Amino acid sequence: MRAARVAWMLEYAGMKNPLILEGGFRAWQNSKCPVENRRRVLVPSEFNANFNPAVLATAGYVRSLSSSGTGFVLDVRSRGEFEGSEKRECCPRSGRVPGAVWLEWTNFLSEKGGFQSRRSINKQLRSRGLRSSSDIAVYCHRGARAAAAFYALRSMGYTRTRNYVGSWHEWSSKKNFPAELGGATT
């Protein structure tokens, strides 16, 4: 999830097509890909940010999407976080964005640390009503788990997906924003 968050931040800052190594360095080694054990001299270069708002969901965007009836707000936190029974000390309130659909981010991952098969991911998304043509805002607690889910959706062709990087941490602090509690709708 942390690699996905960095990739998302770089994409938001304007990097075209950041890559994530599914399964990390261990997967690279297990695939018998080349590895070298020597120092490299790196030449510094300049990166000029050119922010890409198409990948960012703001609190206002999520609020309008949650009441639109045409888009989806996807909560990828644990069931307890979604239902409001698991509280984070740094969040003033528990619960979820009204109308959010729950699919925990770990459901996208295989036992080897990469993403599950396209078939498995597609089945899970469709079972919750999501389609590749849907506008989707993904959120978690602070955007890291949501970034992993963001890339899982993008790998499936869900190009209208955005990461709500402020996530529940920001939403719960907005006293005028509604919250739902209780049983998970799956």
mmCIF file of C-alpha atoms in Angstrom:
data_model
loop_
_atom_site.group_PDB
_atom_site.id
_atom_site.type_symbol
_atom_site.label_atom_id
_atom_site.label_comp_id
_atom_site.label_asym_id
_atom_site.label_seq_id
_atom_site.Cartn_x
_atom_site.Cartn_y
_atom_site.Cartn_z
ATOM 1 C CA MET A 1 0.000 0.000 0.000
ATOM 2 C CA ARG A 2 2.857 2.397 0.662
ATOM 3 C CA ALA A 3 4.362 1.851 -2.786
ATOM 4 C CA ALA A 4 0.931 2.493 -4.295
ATOM 5 C CA ARG A 5 0.591 5.689 -2.278
ATOM 6 C CA VAL A 6 3.949 6.970 -3.530
ATOM 7 C CA ALA A 7 3.030 6.021 -7.111
ATOM 8 C CA TRP A 8 -0.303 7.836 -6.738
ATOM 9 C CA MET A 9 1.415 10.937 -5.332
ATOM 10 C CA LEU A 10 3.853 10.950 -8.242
ATOM 11 C CA GLU A 11 1.000 10.558 -10.717
ATOM 12 C CA TYR A 12 -0.905 13.380 -9.038
ATOM 13 C CA ALA A 13 2.249 15.512 -9.285
ATOM 14 C CA GLY A 14 2.326 14.884 -13.033
ATOM 15 C CA MET A 15 4.402 11.764 -13.587
ATOM 16 C CA LYS A 16 3.037 9.775 -16.515
ATOM 17 C CA ASN A 17 2.409 6.081 -15.822
ATOM 18 C CA PRO A 18 4.275 5.380 -12.580
ATOM 19 C CA LEU A 19 5.017 1.675 -12.146
ATOM 20 C CA ILE A 20 4.607 -0.530 -9.085
ATOM 21 C CA LEU A 21 6.509 -3.789 -8.707
ATOM 22 C CA GLU A 22 3.813 -6.254 -7.638
ATOM 23 C CA GLY A 23 5.144 -8.389 -4.817
ATOM 24 C CA GLY A 24 8.138 -6.117 -4.246
ATOM 25 C CA PHE A 25 11.801 -6.983 -4.503
ATOM 26 C CA ARG A 26 11.170 -10.563 -3.371
ATOM 27 C CA ALA A 27 8.901 -11.118 -6.402
ATOM 28 C CA TRP A 28 11.638 -9.665 -8.627
ATOM 29 C CA GLN A 29 14.173 -12.123 -7.213
ATOM 30 C CA ASN A 30 11.746 -15.065 -7.363
ATOM 31 C CA SER A 31 11.160 -14.295 -11.030
ATOM 32 C CA LYS A 32 14.919 -14.679 -11.616
ATOM 33 C CA CYS A 33 15.209 -11.102 -12.858
ATOM 34 C CA PRO A 34 18.721 -9.595 -12.825
ATOM 35 C CA VAL A 35 20.050 -8.074 -9.612
ATOM 36 C CA GLU A 36 23.283 -6.202 -9.136
ATOM 37 C CA ASN A 37 25.141 -5.495 -5.939
ATOM 38 C CA ARG A 38 27.215 -2.405 -6.693
ATOM 39 C CA ARG A 39 26.892 1.284 -6.083
ATOM 40 C CA ARG A 40 25.530 3.475 -8.832
ATOM 41 C CA VAL A 41 26.300 7.129 -9.249
ATOM 42 C CA LEU A 42 23.030 8.904 -9.823
ATOM 43 C CA VAL A 43 22.807 12.203 -11.600
ATOM 44 C CA PRO A 44 20.282 14.531 -9.970
ATOM 45 C CA SER A 45 17.555 15.828 -12.233
ATOM 46 C CA GLU A 46 14.744 18.288 -11.806
ATOM 47 C CA PHE A 47 11.091 17.306 -11.597
ATOM 48 C CA ASN A 48 8.575 20.052 -12.231
ATOM 49 C CA ALA A 49 5.194 19.224 -10.783
ATOM 50 C CA ASN A 50 2.219 19.615 -13.091
ATOM 51 C CA PHE A 51 -0.673 18.523 -10.910
ATOM 52 C CA ASN A 52 -3.223 16.112 -12.376
ATOM 53 C CA PRO A 53 -6.627 16.781 -10.780
ATOM 54 C CA ALA A 54 -8.179 13.837 -12.678
ATOM 55 C CA VAL A 55 -6.765 11.379 -10.115
ATOM 56 C CA LEU A 56 -7.688 13.378 -6.978
ATOM 57 C CA ALA A 57 -11.028 13.182 -5.223
ATOM 58 C CA THR A 58 -11.604 16.130 -2.903
ATOM 59 C CA ALA A 59 -14.046 16.083 0.010
ATOM 60 C CA GLY A 60 -16.471 18.136 -2.082
ATOM 61 C CA TYR A 61 -16.198 15.701 -4.999
ATOM 62 C CA VAL A 62 -16.842 12.730 -2.693
ATOM 63 C CA ARG A 63 -19.814 14.481 -1.121
ATOM 64 C CA SER A 64 -21.396 15.186 -4.513
ATOM 65 C CA LEU A 65 -20.624 11.661 -5.743
ATOM 66 C CA SER A 66 -22.169 10.066 -2.645
ATOM 67 C CA SER A 67 -25.480 11.761 -3.337
ATOM 68 C CA SER A 68 -25.398 11.564 -7.141
ATOM 69 C CA GLY A 69 -26.909 8.120 -7.556
ATOM 70 C CA THR A 70 -24.698 7.583 -10.606
ATOM 71 C CA GLY A 71 -21.208 7.262 -9.108
ATOM 72 C CA PHE A 72 -19.680 5.226 -6.318
ATOM 73 C CA VAL A 73 -17.775 5.985 -3.159
ATOM 74 C CA LEU A 74 -15.707 2.901 -2.395
ATOM 75 C CA ASP A 75 -14.601 2.404 1.222
ATOM 76 C CA VAL A 76 -11.645 0.015 1.360
ATOM 77 C CA ARG A 77 -11.044 0.090 5.127
ATOM 78 C CA SER A 78 -11.687 -2.816 7.509
ATOM 79 C CA ARG A 79 -15.270 -3.835 8.268
ATOM 80 C CA GLY A 80 -14.976 -2.347 11.771
ATOM 81 C CA GLU A 81 -13.850 1.005 10.394
ATOM 82 C CA PHE A 82 -16.650 0.968 7.820
ATOM 83 C CA GLU A 83 -19.350 0.105 10.379
ATOM 84 C CA GLY A 84 -17.984 2.546 12.954
ATOM 85 C CA SER A 85 -17.198 -0.040 15.649
ATOM 86 C CA GLU A 86 -13.445 0.499 15.210
ATOM 87 C CA LYS A 87 -12.446 4.049 16.113
ATOM 88 C CA ARG A 88 -9.192 5.803 15.273
ATOM 89 C CA GLU A 89 -7.944 8.163 17.981
ATOM 90 C CA CYS A 90 -6.953 10.769 15.400
ATOM 91 C CA CYS A 91 -10.478 10.917 13.929
ATOM 92 C CA PRO A 92 -13.197 12.899 15.718
ATOM 93 C CA ARG A 93 -15.931 10.540 14.486
ATOM 94 C CA SER A 94 -16.390 6.931 13.441
ATOM 95 C CA GLY A 95 -18.400 5.631 10.538
ATOM 96 C CA ARG A 96 -18.390 6.019 6.786
ATOM 97 C CA VAL A 97 -19.328 8.344 3.957
ATOM 98 C CA PRO A 98 -23.091 7.977 3.397
ATOM 99 C CA GLY A 99 -23.916 5.537 0.630
ATOM 100 C CA ALA A 100 -20.368 4.169 0.471
ATOM 101 C CA VAL A 101 -19.850 0.660 -0.880
ATOM 102 C CA TRP A 102 -17.509 -1.535 1.174
ATOM 103 C CA LEU A 103 -14.780 -3.724 -0.292
ATOM 104 C CA GLU A 104 -11.705 -4.097 1.906
ATOM 105 C CA TRP A 105 -8.493 -3.341 0.024
ATOM 106 C CA THR A 106 -6.932 -6.696 0.941
ATOM 107 C CA ASN A 107 -9.527 -8.383 -1.290
ATOM 108 C CA PHE A 108 -7.546 -7.090 -4.277
ATOM 109 C CA LEU A 109 -4.311 -8.789 -3.155
ATOM 110 C CA SER A 110 -3.037 -12.296 -3.760
ATOM 111 C CA GLU A 111 -1.142 -14.363 -1.210
ATOM 112 C CA LYS A 112 2.079 -13.517 -3.069
ATOM 113 C CA GLY A 113 1.679 -9.775 -2.456
ATOM 114 C CA GLY A 114 0.581 -8.711 -5.926
ATOM 115 C CA PHE A 115 -2.919 -8.176 -7.218
ATOM 116 C CA GLN A 116 -5.362 -11.042 -7.593
ATOM 117 C CA SER A 117 -6.318 -12.266 -11.033
ATOM 118 C CA ARG A 118 -8.258 -9.928 -13.274
ATOM 119 C CA ARG A 119 -11.161 -12.373 -13.150
ATOM 120 C CA SER A 120 -11.295 -12.300 -9.341
ATOM 121 C CA ILE A 121 -11.064 -8.514 -9.117
ATOM 122 C CA ASN A 122 -13.696 -8.062 -11.831
ATOM 123 C CA LYS A 123 -16.089 -10.445 -10.065
ATOM 124 C CA GLN A 124 -15.733 -8.556 -6.770
ATOM 125 C CA LEU A 125 -16.236 -5.144 -8.370
ATOM 126 C CA ARG A 126 -19.266 -6.261 -10.401
ATOM 127 C CA SER A 127 -20.847 -7.909 -7.338
ATOM 128 C CA ARG A 128 -20.939 -4.458 -5.757
ATOM 129 C CA GLY A 129 -22.370 -2.778 -8.830
ATOM 130 C CA LEU A 130 -19.201 -1.038 -10.012
ATOM 131 C CA ARG A 131 -18.582 -0.788 -13.742
ATOM 132 C CA SER A 132 -15.591 0.517 -15.682
ATOM 133 C CA SER A 133 -17.724 3.435 -16.886
ATOM 134 C CA SER A 134 -18.556 4.486 -13.307
ATOM 135 C CA ASP A 135 -17.185 7.560 -11.567
ATOM 136 C CA ILE A 136 -15.521 6.157 -8.449
ATOM 137 C CA ALA A 137 -13.862 7.789 -5.451
ATOM 138 C CA VAL A 138 -11.830 5.381 -3.311
ATOM 139 C CA TYR A 139 -11.041 6.161 0.308
ATOM 140 C CA CYS A 140 -9.611 4.617 3.463
ATOM 141 C CA HIS A 141 -8.147 6.313 6.552
ATOM 142 C CA ARG A 142 -5.459 8.506 4.967
ATOM 143 C CA GLY A 143 -5.205 7.402 1.343
ATOM 144 C CA ALA A 144 -2.593 4.603 1.337
ATOM 145 C CA ARG A 145 -4.944 1.595 1.202
ATOM 146 C CA ALA A 146 -7.115 3.600 -1.188
ATOM 147 C CA ALA A 147 -4.100 4.106 -3.471
ATOM 148 C CA ALA A 148 -3.599 0.324 -3.700
ATOM 149 C CA ALA A 149 -7.287 -0.114 -4.549
ATOM 150 C CA PHE A 150 -7.039 2.802 -7.010
ATOM 151 C CA TYR A 151 -4.344 0.936 -8.957
ATOM 152 C CA ALA A 152 -6.248 -2.360 -8.768
ATOM 153 C CA LEU A 153 -9.241 -0.615 -10.353
ATOM 154 C CA ARG A 154 -7.088 1.162 -12.914
ATOM 155 C CA SER A 155 -5.478 -2.152 -13.905
ATOM 156 C CA MET A 156 -9.017 -3.335 -14.694
ATOM 157 C CA GLY A 157 -9.761 -0.370 -16.968
ATOM 158 C CA TYR A 158 -11.650 1.715 -14.393
ATOM 159 C CA THR A 159 -10.216 4.977 -15.718
ATOM 160 C CA ARG A 160 -12.753 7.224 -13.966
ATOM 161 C CA THR A 161 -11.376 6.353 -10.534
ATOM 162 C CA ARG A 162 -9.977 8.930 -8.118
ATOM 163 C CA ASN A 163 -8.218 8.610 -4.774
ATOM 164 C CA TYR A 164 -9.700 10.591 -1.890
ATOM 165 C CA VAL A 165 -6.337 11.041 -0.218
ATOM 166 C CA GLY A 166 -7.840 13.026 2.691
ATOM 167 C CA SER A 167 -10.040 9.991 3.286
ATOM 168 C CA TRP A 168 -11.902 9.348 6.543
ATOM 169 C CA HIS A 169 -9.333 11.327 8.501
ATOM 170 C CA GLU A 170 -10.427 14.512 6.710
ATOM 171 C CA TRP A 171 -14.127 13.627 6.312
ATOM 172 C CA SER A 172 -14.624 12.859 10.016
ATOM 173 C CA SER A 173 -13.227 16.266 10.959
ATOM 174 C CA LYS A 174 -15.823 18.103 8.853
ATOM 175 C CA LYS A 175 -18.674 18.439 11.339
ATOM 176 C CA ASN A 176 -21.112 19.551 8.654
ATOM 177 C CA PHE A 177 -20.445 16.390 6.567
ATOM 178 C CA PRO A 178 -22.779 13.460 7.294
ATOM 179 C CA ALA A 179 -21.634 10.018 8.446
ATOM 180 C CA GLU A 180 -23.329 6.634 8.555
ATOM 181 C CA LEU A 181 -22.876 3.935 11.185
ATOM 182 C CA GLY A 182 -23.895 0.311 11.359
ATOM 183 C CA GLY A 183 -23.976 -2.859 9.309
ATOM 184 C CA ALA A 184 -21.895 -3.208 6.186
ATOM 185 C CA THR A 185 -23.598 -3.132 2.838
ATOM 186 C CA THR A 186 -21.622 -5.425 0.588
#
